Amino acid sequence: MSFIEAKDLVHEYIMRDEEGNVEGVQVALDHLDLNVEQGQFIAVLGHNGSGKSTFAKHLNALLVPSEGTLYVGGMDVSDESLTYDIRQTAGMVFQNPDNQIIASVIQEDVGFGPENIGVPTEDIWARVEKSLKAVGMWAYREHSPNKLSGGQKQRVAIAGVMAMEPKCIILDEPTAMLDPDGRKDVLAAVHELNKTKGVTIILITHYMEEVVDADYVYVMDKGKVVMEGNPTGIFSQVETLKEHHLDVPQITMLAHELKQEGLPLKDGILTREELIQEIDRICH
Amino acid sequence: MSLILDNISHIYSQGDAYEKKALDGVSLKIEDGEFIGIIGHTGSGKSTLIQHLNGLLKATEGNIYFNGQDIYDKDYDLRDLRMQVGMVFQYPEHQLFDETVFKDVCFGPRNQGLPEKDVTLRAYEALKNVGLDEKYYDVSPFELSGGQKRRAAIAGVIAMKPQVLVLDEPTAGLDPQGRDEILDMIAENHQRYGNTVILVSHSMEDVAKYVDRIIVMDDGRVRFDGEPKEVFRHYKELEEIGLAAPQVTYLMHDLKDAGYAVSCDATTVEEAKDEIMKMLGSR
């Protein structure tokens, strides 16, 4: 069994009027099938309203399926008795760091999670140190979060999740509110966690550049998986991505346009190095 | 007709422990009809700067002249300035409040004291210009999707027909298509009305694609000011202050370093494509 296994997953939002009568049903997830292996770095793309966040909220049982099944670490998310175990397995980082930081001192904020799950005090401090060091925020441990930049706050939020030692971290557009520098730092911290600690990462994003280094990419539209593959495979389909209201990295776009002009370039060029190699090949 | 900032400085919490000089001797001249991008690292002073343009913040030192008048003159009508310099803040949809989209857009022009008939016409025109379908005019703004809400909120500002439109990261949080649509819409309106547009952005690619002039803020000062290709020639200095050039500009530099005869001025996909095709054609 895969670490995450969604089969025929359906989620319906039921809209009610003031008297509680059902006004309409909106299908947010429509028979979604998706598997993730332990230790993978997965990116999920999709335009606003494609169902990605609804899916993310199922992964730690904030929402439960209307139909179909979802297993996380072998646990059925529909089984209420497992909710807490699931939340310890799959941690969540949201878009706005201000909504997830609660303490007035950074190290206390990071310690809040492990304290809540009953970790002994000495172990809490060890975890706080390890987590803050992993995201490069150890130097700020005694600071107040409200003087930090957005990128720094988001890294503190990630440390807070890490301190719970989940096997998997889901990040729902963690960089949407950050500047390019903050974005880079957060991404580097997440990649580091994946590589050194083997934490499974599910990154939901609108920034195509952030997807380039993922192991595998899922593209969602209308609550379904409409494309999947490695980044090269996904970004070689420029036109299909556009149909799903998405984009490609700027270098991929340039390679695509050059190809349309008749240059014999290979598909799915993601980096400057690849494009230069291809131009070299054509010229020599 | 222009907007002139003469040696503006702004100090927050002057005199206490949190004193911070957010703007330090900024001088700028913004001509009518320019399309300007402001870029800078978080904390570089961008937001402080734009809040001076319609008098939301008052400079600690220096003067601002709008159409030749000193906005700090005691007889100057700041209310009028705010009608002329329209401000679209980050996440403007948080400011939607009325029962229907249409009523929400009417709020600004009505406050300007226009006759009711003109208010209605302005709202129609603005909603049409932001590309929001008529079927949404009578629904609650809270029922719209994220991108639609953003359009409705921008319509509320452009319905006042400001001479200068300032937008603080108007595409934050939108998906790629939503982002392109909003920026295309802003560029079209700029073409249609010839108004001045000032766009604050974190995306070098977007700035390069849309604006004629880039102002780079760093540590409360104007670090660079010029056409995109001029500004992005300083990509190394930009990196030092936490910024970067568009990806394609780096590619052109890489190509040049690899011995190809290309100019490094390309800042958009289109320009890079043309330059590479020209280079290959001449071989």
Coordinates of C-alpha atoms in Angstrom, one line a residue:
Chain A
M1 CA 0.0 0.0 0.0
S2 CA 1.2 3.5 -0.8
F3 CA 1.8 6.0 2.0
I4 CA -1.1 8.1 0.7
E5 CA -3.8 6.4 -1.3
A6 CA -6.9 8.2 -2.6
K7 CA -9.4 6.1 -4.5
D8 CA -12.6 7.4 -6.1
L9 CA -12.4 10.3 -3.6
V10 CA -15.5 12.5 -3.7
H11 CA -16.2 15.6 -1.7
E12 CA -19.3 17.6 -1.9
Y13 CA -19.9 21.0 -0.3
I14 CA -23.6 21.3 0.5
M15 CA -25.0 24.8 0.5
R16 CA -27.9 25.6 2.7
D17 CA -30.2 28.6 2.9
E18 CA -31.0 30.3 6.2
E19 CA -33.6 27.7 7.2
G20 CA -31.1 24.9 6.6
N21 CA -32.7 23.6 3.4
V22 CA -30.3 22.3 0.8
E23 CA -29.8 25.0 -1.9
G24 CA -27.3 23.3 -4.0
V25 CA -24.4 20.8 -4.0
Q26 CA -20.9 21.7 -5.3
V27 CA -18.6 18.8 -6.2
A28 CA -15.1 19.8 -5.1
L29 CA -13.5 16.4 -5.5
D30 CA -14.8 14.2 -8.3
H31 CA -13.6 10.6 -8.1
L32 CA -10.0 11.6 -7.5
D33 CA -7.4 8.9 -7.7
L34 CA -3.9 9.7 -6.4
N35 CA -1.0 7.8 -4.8
V36 CA 2.0 9.1 -3.0
E37 CA 5.0 7.0 -1.8
Q38 CA 6.8 7.6 1.4
G39 CA 9.7 10.1 1.1
Q40 CA 8.5 11.6 -2.2
F41 CA 8.4 15.3 -3.0
I42 CA 5.0 15.8 -4.7
A43 CA 3.7 19.0 -6.2
V44 CA 0.0 19.6 -6.9
L45 CA -0.9 22.2 -9.4
G46 CA -4.3 23.6 -10.3
H47 CA -6.1 26.9 -10.8
N48 CA -8.1 28.6 -8.0
G49 CA -11.2 26.4 -7.4
S50 CA -9.7 23.2 -8.9
G51 CA -10.1 21.3 -5.7
K52 CA -6.4 21.2 -4.5
S53 CA -7.1 22.8 -1.1
T54 CA -10.1 20.6 -0.5
F55 CA -7.9 17.6 -1.2
A56 CA -5.2 18.9 1.1
K57 CA -7.7 19.2 3.9
H58 CA -8.6 15.6 3.6
L59 CA -5.0 14.5 4.1
N60 CA -5.2 15.4 7.8
A61 CA -8.9 14.8 8.3
L62 CA -9.9 18.4 8.5
L63 CA -12.5 17.3 5.9
V64 CA -13.7 13.7 5.4
P65 CA -14.7 12.1 2.1
S66 CA -18.3 12.2 1.0
E67 CA -17.6 9.1 -1.0
G68 CA -14.6 6.9 -1.8
T69 CA -11.6 6.3 0.4
L70 CA -8.4 8.0 1.5
Y71 CA -5.7 6.2 3.4
V72 CA -2.8 8.2 5.0
G73 CA 0.0 6.1 6.4
G74 CA -2.4 3.1 6.3
M75 CA -5.1 4.9 8.2
D76 CA -8.6 5.5 6.9
V77 CA -9.3 9.3 7.2
S78 CA -13.0 8.5 7.5
D79 CA -12.4 6.7 10.8
E80 CA -12.9 9.3 13.5
S81 CA -11.1 7.2 16.1
L82 CA -7.9 7.7 14.0
T83 CA -8.2 11.5 13.5
Y84 CA -5.5 12.4 16.0
D85 CA -3.1 9.8 14.8
I86 CA -3.7 11.0 11.2
R87 CA -3.0 14.6 12.3
Q88 CA 0.3 13.5 13.9
T89 CA 1.2 11.7 10.7
A90 CA 0.4 14.5 8.3
G91 CA 1.1 18.1 9.3
M92 CA -0.3 21.1 7.5
V93 CA 1.2 24.5 6.6
F94 CA -1.3 27.1 5.3
Q95 CA -0.9 30.1 3.1
N96 CA -1.0 32.9 5.7
P97 CA 1.7 32.5 8.4
D98 CA -0.1 35.0 10.6
N99 CA -3.0 32.6 11.0
Q100 CA -0.9 29.8 12.4
I101 CA 1.5 31.5 14.8
I102 CA 0.0 31.8 18.3
A103 CA 2.7 32.3 20.9
S104 CA 4.6 35.6 21.6
V105 CA 8.0 34.0 21.6
I106 CA 9.2 31.9 18.7
Q107 CA 10.5 28.9 20.6
E108 CA 7.3 28.7 22.6
D109 CA 5.3 28.7 19.4
V110 CA 7.3 25.8 18.0
G111 CA 7.0 23.9 21.3
F112 CA 3.2 24.3 21.4
G113 CA 2.6 21.3 19.1
P114 CA 4.7 18.7 20.8
E115 CA 3.5 19.9 24.2
N116 CA -0.1 19.3 23.1
I117 CA 0.6 15.7 22.1
G118 CA 2.2 15.0 25.5
V119 CA 5.9 15.0 24.6
P120 CA 8.1 15.1 27.8
T121 CA 9.5 18.6 28.5
E122 CA 13.2 17.8 27.8
D123 CA 12.2 16.2 24.5
I124 CA 10.2 19.3 23.6
W125 CA 13.2 21.5 23.8
A126 CA 15.3 19.1 21.8
R127 CA 12.7 19.1 19.1
V128 CA 12.3 22.9 19.1
E129 CA 16.1 23.2 18.7
K130 CA 16.2 20.7 15.9
S131 CA 13.2 22.1 14.0
L132 CA 14.3 25.8 14.3
K133 CA 17.8 24.8 13.2
A134 CA 16.4 22.9 10.2
V135 CA 14.6 26.0 8.9
G136 CA 17.4 28.4 9.7
M137 CA 15.5 30.3 12.4
W138 CA 17.4 29.1 15.5
A139 CA 19.0 32.6 16.0
Y140 CA 15.6 34.1 16.4
R141 CA 14.3 31.6 19.0
E142 CA 13.8 34.3 21.7
H143 CA 12.3 36.9 19.3
S144 CA 8.7 37.9 19.0
P145 CA 7.1 36.6 15.8
N146 CA 5.5 40.0 14.9
K147 CA 8.8 41.5 13.9
L148 CA 9.7 38.8 11.4
S149 CA 9.3 39.0 7.6
G150 CA 6.6 36.8 5.9
G151 CA 9.2 34.3 4.8
Q152 CA 10.7 34.0 8.3
K153 CA 7.2 33.6 9.9
Q154 CA 6.4 30.9 7.4
R155 CA 9.6 29.1 8.3
V156 CA 8.6 29.3 11.9
A157 CA 5.3 27.8 11.0
I158 CA 7.0 24.9 9.2
A159 CA 9.3 24.4 12.3
G160 CA 6.1 24.2 14.4
V161 CA 4.8 21.4 12.2
M162 CA 8.2 19.7 12.1
A163 CA 8.4 19.6 15.9
M164 CA 5.5 17.2 15.9
E165 CA 7.7 14.9 13.8
P166 CA 5.1 14.0 11.2
K167 CA 6.0 11.6 8.4
C168 CA 4.4 13.9 5.9
I169 CA 4.0 17.7 5.6
I170 CA 1.3 19.3 3.4
L171 CA 2.0 22.9 2.3
D172 CA -1.0 24.7 0.8
E173 CA 0.4 27.6 -1.2
P174 CA 3.0 28.4 1.5
T175 CA 4.7 31.0 -0.5
A176 CA 1.7 32.9 -2.0
M177 CA 2.2 35.9 0.3
L178 CA 6.0 36.0 0.3
D179 CA 8.5 38.0 -1.7
P180 CA 11.0 36.2 -4.0
D181 CA 13.7 35.9 -1.3
G182 CA 11.2 34.6 1.3
R183 CA 9.9 32.1 -1.3
K184 CA 13.4 30.8 -2.0
D185 CA 14.2 30.3 1.8
V186 CA 10.9 28.5 2.5
L187 CA 11.4 26.2 -0.5
A188 CA 15.0 25.4 0.4
A189 CA 13.9 24.5 4.0
V190 CA 11.2 22.2 2.6
H191 CA 13.6 20.5 0.2
E192 CA 16.1 20.1 3.0
L193 CA 13.5 18.3 5.2
N194 CA 12.6 16.0 2.4
K195 CA 16.2 15.1 1.6
T196 CA 17.8 14.8 5.1
K197 CA 14.8 13.6 7.1
G198 CA 12.9 11.8 4.4
V199 CA 9.7 13.7 5.2
T200 CA 7.1 13.2 2.5
I201 CA 6.2 16.6 1.1
I202 CA 3.0 17.6 -0.7
L203 CA 3.4 21.1 -2.1
I204 CA 0.4 22.9 -3.4
T205 CA 1.4 25.9 -5.4
H206 CA 0.7 28.4 -8.2
Y207 CA 4.4 29.1 -8.9
M208 CA 5.5 26.9 -11.7
E209 CA 9.2 27.5 -10.9
E210 CA 8.6 25.7 -7.5
V211 CA 7.6 22.5 -9.2
V212 CA 10.7 22.0 -11.3
D213 CA 12.5 20.1 -8.5
A214 CA 9.6 17.9 -7.4
D215 CA 9.7 14.1 -7.9
Y216 CA 6.2 13.9 -9.3
V217 CA 3.5 16.4 -10.3
Y218 CA -0.2 16.1 -10.2
V219 CA -2.4 18.6 -12.1
M220 CA -5.9 19.0 -10.8
D221 CA -8.9 20.5 -12.5
K222 CA -12.6 20.3 -11.6
G223 CA -11.8 18.0 -8.7
K224 CA -10.0 15.4 -10.8
V225 CA -6.4 14.6 -11.6
V226 CA -6.1 15.7 -15.2
M227 CA -2.3 15.3 -15.7
E228 CA 0.5 13.5 -13.8
G229 CA 4.1 12.8 -14.4
N230 CA 7.6 14.2 -13.7
P231 CA 8.1 17.9 -14.1
T232 CA 9.8 17.5 -17.6
G233 CA 6.8 15.4 -18.8
I234 CA 4.3 17.9 -17.4
F235 CA 6.0 21.0 -18.7
S236 CA 6.4 19.6 -22.2
Q237 CA 2.7 19.9 -22.6
V238 CA 2.4 23.7 -22.7
E239 CA -0.9 23.9 -24.5
T240 CA -2.6 21.3 -22.2
L241 CA -1.4 23.3 -19.2
K242 CA -2.9 26.5 -20.6
E243 CA -6.2 24.7 -21.1
H244 CA -6.2 24.0 -17.3
H245 CA -5.5 27.7 -16.7
L246 CA -1.9 27.1 -15.8
D247 CA 1.4 28.2 -17.0
V248 CA 5.0 27.0 -17.5
P249 CA 8.3 28.4 -16.2
Q250 CA 9.5 31.3 -18.3
I251 CA 12.4 29.3 -19.8
T252 CA 10.1 26.5 -20.8
M253 CA 7.8 29.0 -22.5
L254 CA 10.8 30.5 -24.4
A255 CA 11.9 27.0 -25.5
H256 CA 8.3 26.3 -26.6
E257 CA 8.2 29.5 -28.6
L258 CA 11.5 28.8 -30.2
K259 CA 10.3 25.4 -31.2
Q260 CA 7.3 26.9 -32.8
E261 CA 9.7 29.1 -34.9
G262 CA 11.1 25.8 -36.2
L263 CA 14.1 25.2 -33.9
P264 CA 14.5 21.4 -33.3
L265 CA 14.6 21.6 -29.5
K266 CA 13.6 18.7 -27.3
D267 CA 10.4 19.0 -25.3
G268 CA 10.1 19.9 -21.6
I269 CA 13.1 22.1 -21.1
L270 CA 13.0 23.4 -17.6
T271 CA 16.3 25.1 -16.9
R272 CA 18.7 27.6 -18.5
E273 CA 21.4 24.9 -18.6
E274 CA 19.2 22.6 -20.6
L275 CA 18.2 25.3 -23.1
I276 CA 21.8 26.3 -23.6
Q277 CA 22.8 22.7 -24.2
E278 CA 20.1 22.4 -26.8
I279 CA 21.2 25.6 -28.5
D280 CA 24.8 24.3 -28.5
R281 CA 23.7 21.0 -30.0
I282 CA 21.9 22.9 -32.8
C283 CA 24.8 25.2 -33.5
H284 CA 27.5 22.5 -33.7
Chain B
M1 CA 0.5 67.6 -15.1
S2 CA 2.7 65.4 -13.0
L3 CA 3.5 64.0 -9.7
I4 CA 6.7 65.2 -8.1
L5 CA 8.3 63.9 -5.0
D6 CA 11.0 66.3 -3.7
N7 CA 13.4 64.8 -1.3
I8 CA 10.9 62.8 0.7
S9 CA 11.8 61.1 4.0
H10 CA 9.6 59.2 6.3
I11 CA 10.4 58.1 9.8
Y12 CA 8.1 55.8 11.7
S13 CA 7.7 56.1 15.5
Q14 CA 10.1 59.1 15.6
G15 CA 11.7 59.5 18.9
D16 CA 11.0 56.1 20.5
A17 CA 12.8 52.7 20.5
Y18 CA 11.1 51.5 17.3
E19 CA 12.2 54.6 15.3
K20 CA 12.8 53.5 11.7
K21 CA 13.6 55.6 8.6
A22 CA 11.4 54.0 6.0
L23 CA 12.1 56.5 3.2
D24 CA 15.3 58.4 3.0
G25 CA 15.5 61.3 0.5
V26 CA 13.4 60.0 -2.3
S27 CA 13.0 62.3 -5.3
L28 CA 10.9 61.2 -8.3
K29 CA 9.1 62.8 -11.2
I30 CA 6.1 60.8 -12.5
E31 CA 4.7 62.2 -15.8
D32 CA 1.1 61.8 -16.9
G33 CA 0.3 58.6 -18.7
E34 CA 3.4 56.6 -17.5
F35 CA 3.1 52.9 -16.7
I36 CA 5.6 52.4 -13.8
G37 CA 6.6 49.3 -11.8
I38 CA 8.0 49.6 -8.3
I39 CA 10.0 46.7 -7.1
G40 CA 11.9 46.1 -3.9
H41 CA 12.6 43.6 -1.1
T42 CA 10.1 43.4 1.8
G43 CA 10.8 46.4 4.0
S44 CA 12.5 48.4 1.2
G45 CA 9.9 51.2 1.5
K46 CA 7.7 50.4 -1.5
S47 CA 4.4 50.4 0.5
T48 CA 5.4 53.5 2.5
L49 CA 6.3 55.3 -0.7
I50 CA 2.9 54.6 -2.4
Q51 CA 1.0 55.6 0.7
H52 CA 2.5 59.1 0.3
L53 CA 1.1 59.5 -3.2
N54 CA -2.4 60.1 -2.0
G55 CA -1.6 61.6 1.3
L56 CA -2.3 58.6 3.5
L57 CA 1.1 59.2 5.1
K58 CA 2.7 62.5 5.5
A59 CA 6.4 62.8 4.8
T60 CA 8.6 63.7 7.8
E61 CA 10.6 65.8 5.4
G62 CA 10.3 66.9 1.8
N63 CA 7.4 68.0 -0.4
I64 CA 5.0 66.4 -2.9
Y65 CA 3.5 68.3 -5.8
F66 CA 0.5 67.0 -7.7
N67 CA -0.3 68.9 -10.9
G68 CA 1.9 71.7 -9.6
Q69 CA 0.3 72.1 -6.2
D70 CA 2.0 71.4 -2.9
I71 CA -0.2 68.7 -1.3
Y72 CA 1.0 69.7 2.2
D73 CA -0.2 73.3 1.7
K74 CA -2.8 74.0 4.4
D75 CA -5.3 75.0 1.8
Y76 CA -4.8 71.9 -0.3
D77 CA -7.8 69.6 -0.6
L78 CA -6.5 66.1 0.3
R79 CA -10.0 64.7 -0.4
D80 CA -9.6 65.8 -4.0
L81 CA -6.1 64.3 -4.2
R82 CA -7.6 60.9 -3.0
M83 CA -10.2 61.1 -5.8
Q84 CA -7.4 61.7 -8.3
V85 CA -4.9 59.1 -7.0
G86 CA -6.8 55.8 -6.7
M87 CA -5.2 53.2 -4.5
V88 CA -5.8 49.4 -4.9
F89 CA -4.3 47.8 -1.8
Q90 CA -3.1 44.2 -1.4
Y91 CA -6.0 41.8 -1.2
P92 CA -8.5 44.6 -2.1
E93 CA -11.3 42.1 -2.0
H94 CA -11.2 42.3 1.8
Q95 CA -12.6 45.8 1.4
L96 CA -15.8 44.6 -0.5
F97 CA -18.7 45.3 1.8
D98 CA -22.0 46.0 0.0
E99 CA -25.0 43.8 -0.7
T100 CA -24.3 43.4 -4.4
V101 CA -21.3 43.8 -6.7
F102 CA -23.0 46.7 -8.5
K103 CA -23.7 48.7 -5.3
D104 CA -20.2 48.1 -4.1
V105 CA -18.7 49.6 -7.2
C106 CA -21.2 52.6 -7.0
F107 CA -19.8 53.5 -3.6
G108 CA -16.7 55.4 -4.8
P109 CA -18.3 57.5 -7.6
R110 CA -21.2 58.3 -5.3
N111 CA -18.8 59.6 -2.6
Q112 CA -17.3 61.8 -5.3
G113 CA -20.7 63.6 -5.3
L114 CA -21.6 62.6 -8.9
P115 CA -25.3 62.6 -9.9
E116 CA -26.9 59.2 -9.5
K117 CA -27.2 58.7 -13.2
D118 CA -23.5 59.2 -13.7
V119 CA -22.7 56.9 -10.7
T120 CA -24.6 54.1 -12.5
L121 CA -22.9 54.8 -15.8
R122 CA -19.5 54.8 -14.1
A123 CA -20.2 51.5 -12.3
Y124 CA -21.3 49.8 -15.6
E125 CA -18.3 51.1 -17.4
A126 CA -15.9 50.0 -14.7
L127 CA -17.4 46.5 -14.3
K128 CA -17.3 46.1 -18.1
N129 CA -13.7 47.2 -18.2
V130 CA -12.6 44.7 -15.6
G131 CA -14.3 42.0 -17.6
L132 CA -16.8 40.9 -15.0
D133 CA -19.8 39.2 -16.6
E134 CA -23.2 41.0 -16.2
K135 CA -24.7 38.0 -14.4
Y136 CA -22.6 38.8 -11.4
Y137 CA -23.7 42.5 -11.0
D138 CA -26.6 41.7 -8.7
V139 CA -25.0 38.9 -6.6
S140 CA -23.3 39.4 -3.3
P141 CA -19.6 40.0 -3.8
F142 CA -18.9 37.3 -1.3
E143 CA -20.3 34.7 -3.7
L144 CA -17.6 35.4 -6.3
S145 CA -14.4 33.4 -6.8
G146 CA -11.1 34.9 -5.7
G147 CA -10.2 36.3 -9.1
Q148 CA -13.7 37.7 -9.7
K149 CA -13.7 39.4 -6.2
R150 CA -10.4 41.0 -7.1
R151 CA -11.9 42.4 -10.3
A152 CA -14.9 43.7 -8.5
A153 CA -12.7 45.5 -6.0
I154 CA -10.5 47.0 -8.7
A155 CA -13.7 48.2 -10.5
G156 CA -14.6 50.1 -7.4
V157 CA -11.4 52.1 -7.7
I158 CA -11.4 52.6 -11.4
A159 CA -15.1 53.7 -11.3
M160 CA -13.7 56.9 -9.8
K161 CA -11.6 57.5 -12.9
P162 CA -8.5 58.4 -11.0
Q163 CA -5.8 60.2 -12.9
V164 CA -3.2 58.0 -11.2
L165 CA -4.0 54.4 -10.4
V166 CA -1.7 52.7 -7.8
L167 CA -1.9 49.0 -7.4
D168 CA -0.1 47.1 -4.6
E169 CA 0.6 43.6 -5.7
P170 CA -2.8 43.2 -7.5
T171 CA -2.1 39.6 -8.5
A172 CA -1.0 38.1 -5.1
G173 CA -2.6 34.8 -4.5
L174 CA -4.1 34.4 -7.9
D175 CA -3.5 31.5 -10.2
P176 CA -1.5 32.0 -13.4
Q177 CA -4.5 32.7 -15.6
G178 CA -6.1 35.0 -13.1
R179 CA -2.8 36.8 -12.8
D180 CA -2.4 37.3 -16.6
E181 CA -6.1 38.4 -16.9
I182 CA -5.8 41.0 -14.2
L183 CA -2.5 42.5 -15.6
D184 CA -3.9 42.4 -19.2
M185 CA -7.0 44.2 -18.0
I186 CA -4.9 46.9 -16.2
A187 CA -2.7 47.4 -19.3
E188 CA -5.8 47.7 -21.6
N189 CA -7.4 50.3 -19.3
H190 CA -4.1 52.2 -19.3
Q191 CA -4.2 52.2 -23.1
R192 CA -7.8 53.2 -23.2
Y193 CA -7.6 56.1 -20.8
G194 CA -4.0 57.0 -20.9
N195 CA -4.0 57.3 -17.1
T196 CA -0.8 56.9 -15.0
V197 CA -0.4 53.4 -13.6
I198 CA 1.9 52.5 -10.7
L199 CA 2.2 48.8 -10.1
V200 CA 4.0 47.4 -7.1
S201 CA 5.1 43.8 -7.8
H202 CA 7.3 41.0 -6.6
S203 CA 7.4 39.4 -10.0
M204 CA 10.2 40.6 -12.2
E205 CA 8.7 38.7 -15.2
D206 CA 5.4 40.6 -14.8
V207 CA 7.1 44.0 -14.4
A208 CA 9.3 43.4 -17.4
K209 CA 6.3 42.4 -19.5
Y210 CA 4.0 45.3 -18.7
V211 CA 5.7 48.5 -17.6
D212 CA 7.7 51.2 -19.4
R213 CA 9.7 52.3 -16.4
I214 CA 10.9 50.5 -13.2
I215 CA 11.7 52.1 -9.9
V216 CA 13.8 49.9 -7.6
M217 CA 13.6 50.7 -3.9
D218 CA 16.2 49.6 -1.4
D219 CA 16.5 50.6 2.2
G220 CA 14.2 53.6 1.7
R221 CA 16.1 55.0 -1.3
V222 CA 15.6 54.8 -5.0
R223 CA 18.3 52.5 -6.2
F224 CA 17.6 52.3 -9.9
D225 CA 15.1 54.1 -12.1
G226 CA 14.8 53.5 -15.8
E227 CA 13.5 51.3 -18.6
P228 CA 13.3 47.5 -17.8
K229 CA 16.3 46.7 -20.0
E230 CA 18.4 49.4 -18.3
V231 CA 17.4 48.3 -14.8
F232 CA 17.9 44.6 -15.4
R233 CA 21.4 45.2 -16.7
H234 CA 22.2 45.7 -13.1
Y235 CA 21.1 42.1 -12.2
K236 CA 24.1 41.5 -10.0
E237 CA 23.4 44.6 -7.9
L238 CA 19.7 43.6 -7.9
E239 CA 20.6 40.2 -6.4
E240 CA 22.6 41.9 -3.6
I241 CA 19.4 43.7 -2.5
G242 CA 17.3 40.5 -2.6
L243 CA 15.9 40.9 -6.2
A244 CA 16.6 39.4 -9.5
A245 CA 16.2 39.8 -13.2
P246 CA 13.7 37.8 -15.3
Q247 CA 14.8 34.3 -16.1
V248 CA 15.2 35.0 -19.8
T249 CA 17.6 37.9 -19.0
Y250 CA 19.9 35.4 -17.1
L251 CA 19.6 33.1 -20.1
M252 CA 20.9 35.8 -22.5
H253 CA 23.8 36.5 -20.2
D254 CA 24.6 32.7 -20.1
L255 CA 24.5 32.6 -23.9
K256 CA 26.8 35.5 -24.2
D257 CA 29.2 34.0 -21.7
A258 CA 29.1 30.8 -23.7
G259 CA 30.4 32.8 -26.7
Y260 CA 27.2 33.5 -28.6
A261 CA 26.8 37.0 -30.2
V262 CA 23.7 38.1 -28.4
S263 CA 22.6 41.3 -26.7
C264 CA 21.6 40.8 -23.1
D265 CA 18.8 43.4 -23.1
A266 CA 15.9 40.9 -23.5
T267 CA 13.6 41.0 -20.5
T268 CA 10.6 39.2 -21.9
V269 CA 10.0 35.8 -23.6
E270 CA 9.2 37.6 -26.9
E271 CA 12.4 39.7 -26.9
A272 CA 14.5 36.7 -26.0
K273 CA 13.0 34.7 -28.8
D274 CA 13.6 37.4 -31.3
E275 CA 17.2 37.9 -30.2
I276 CA 18.0 34.1 -30.3
M277 CA 16.4 33.8 -33.7
K278 CA 18.3 36.7 -35.0
M279 CA 21.6 35.3 -33.6
L280 CA 20.9 31.9 -35.2
G281 CA 19.8 33.5 -38.5
S282 CA 23.1 35.3 -38.8
R283 CA 25.2 32.1 -38.4

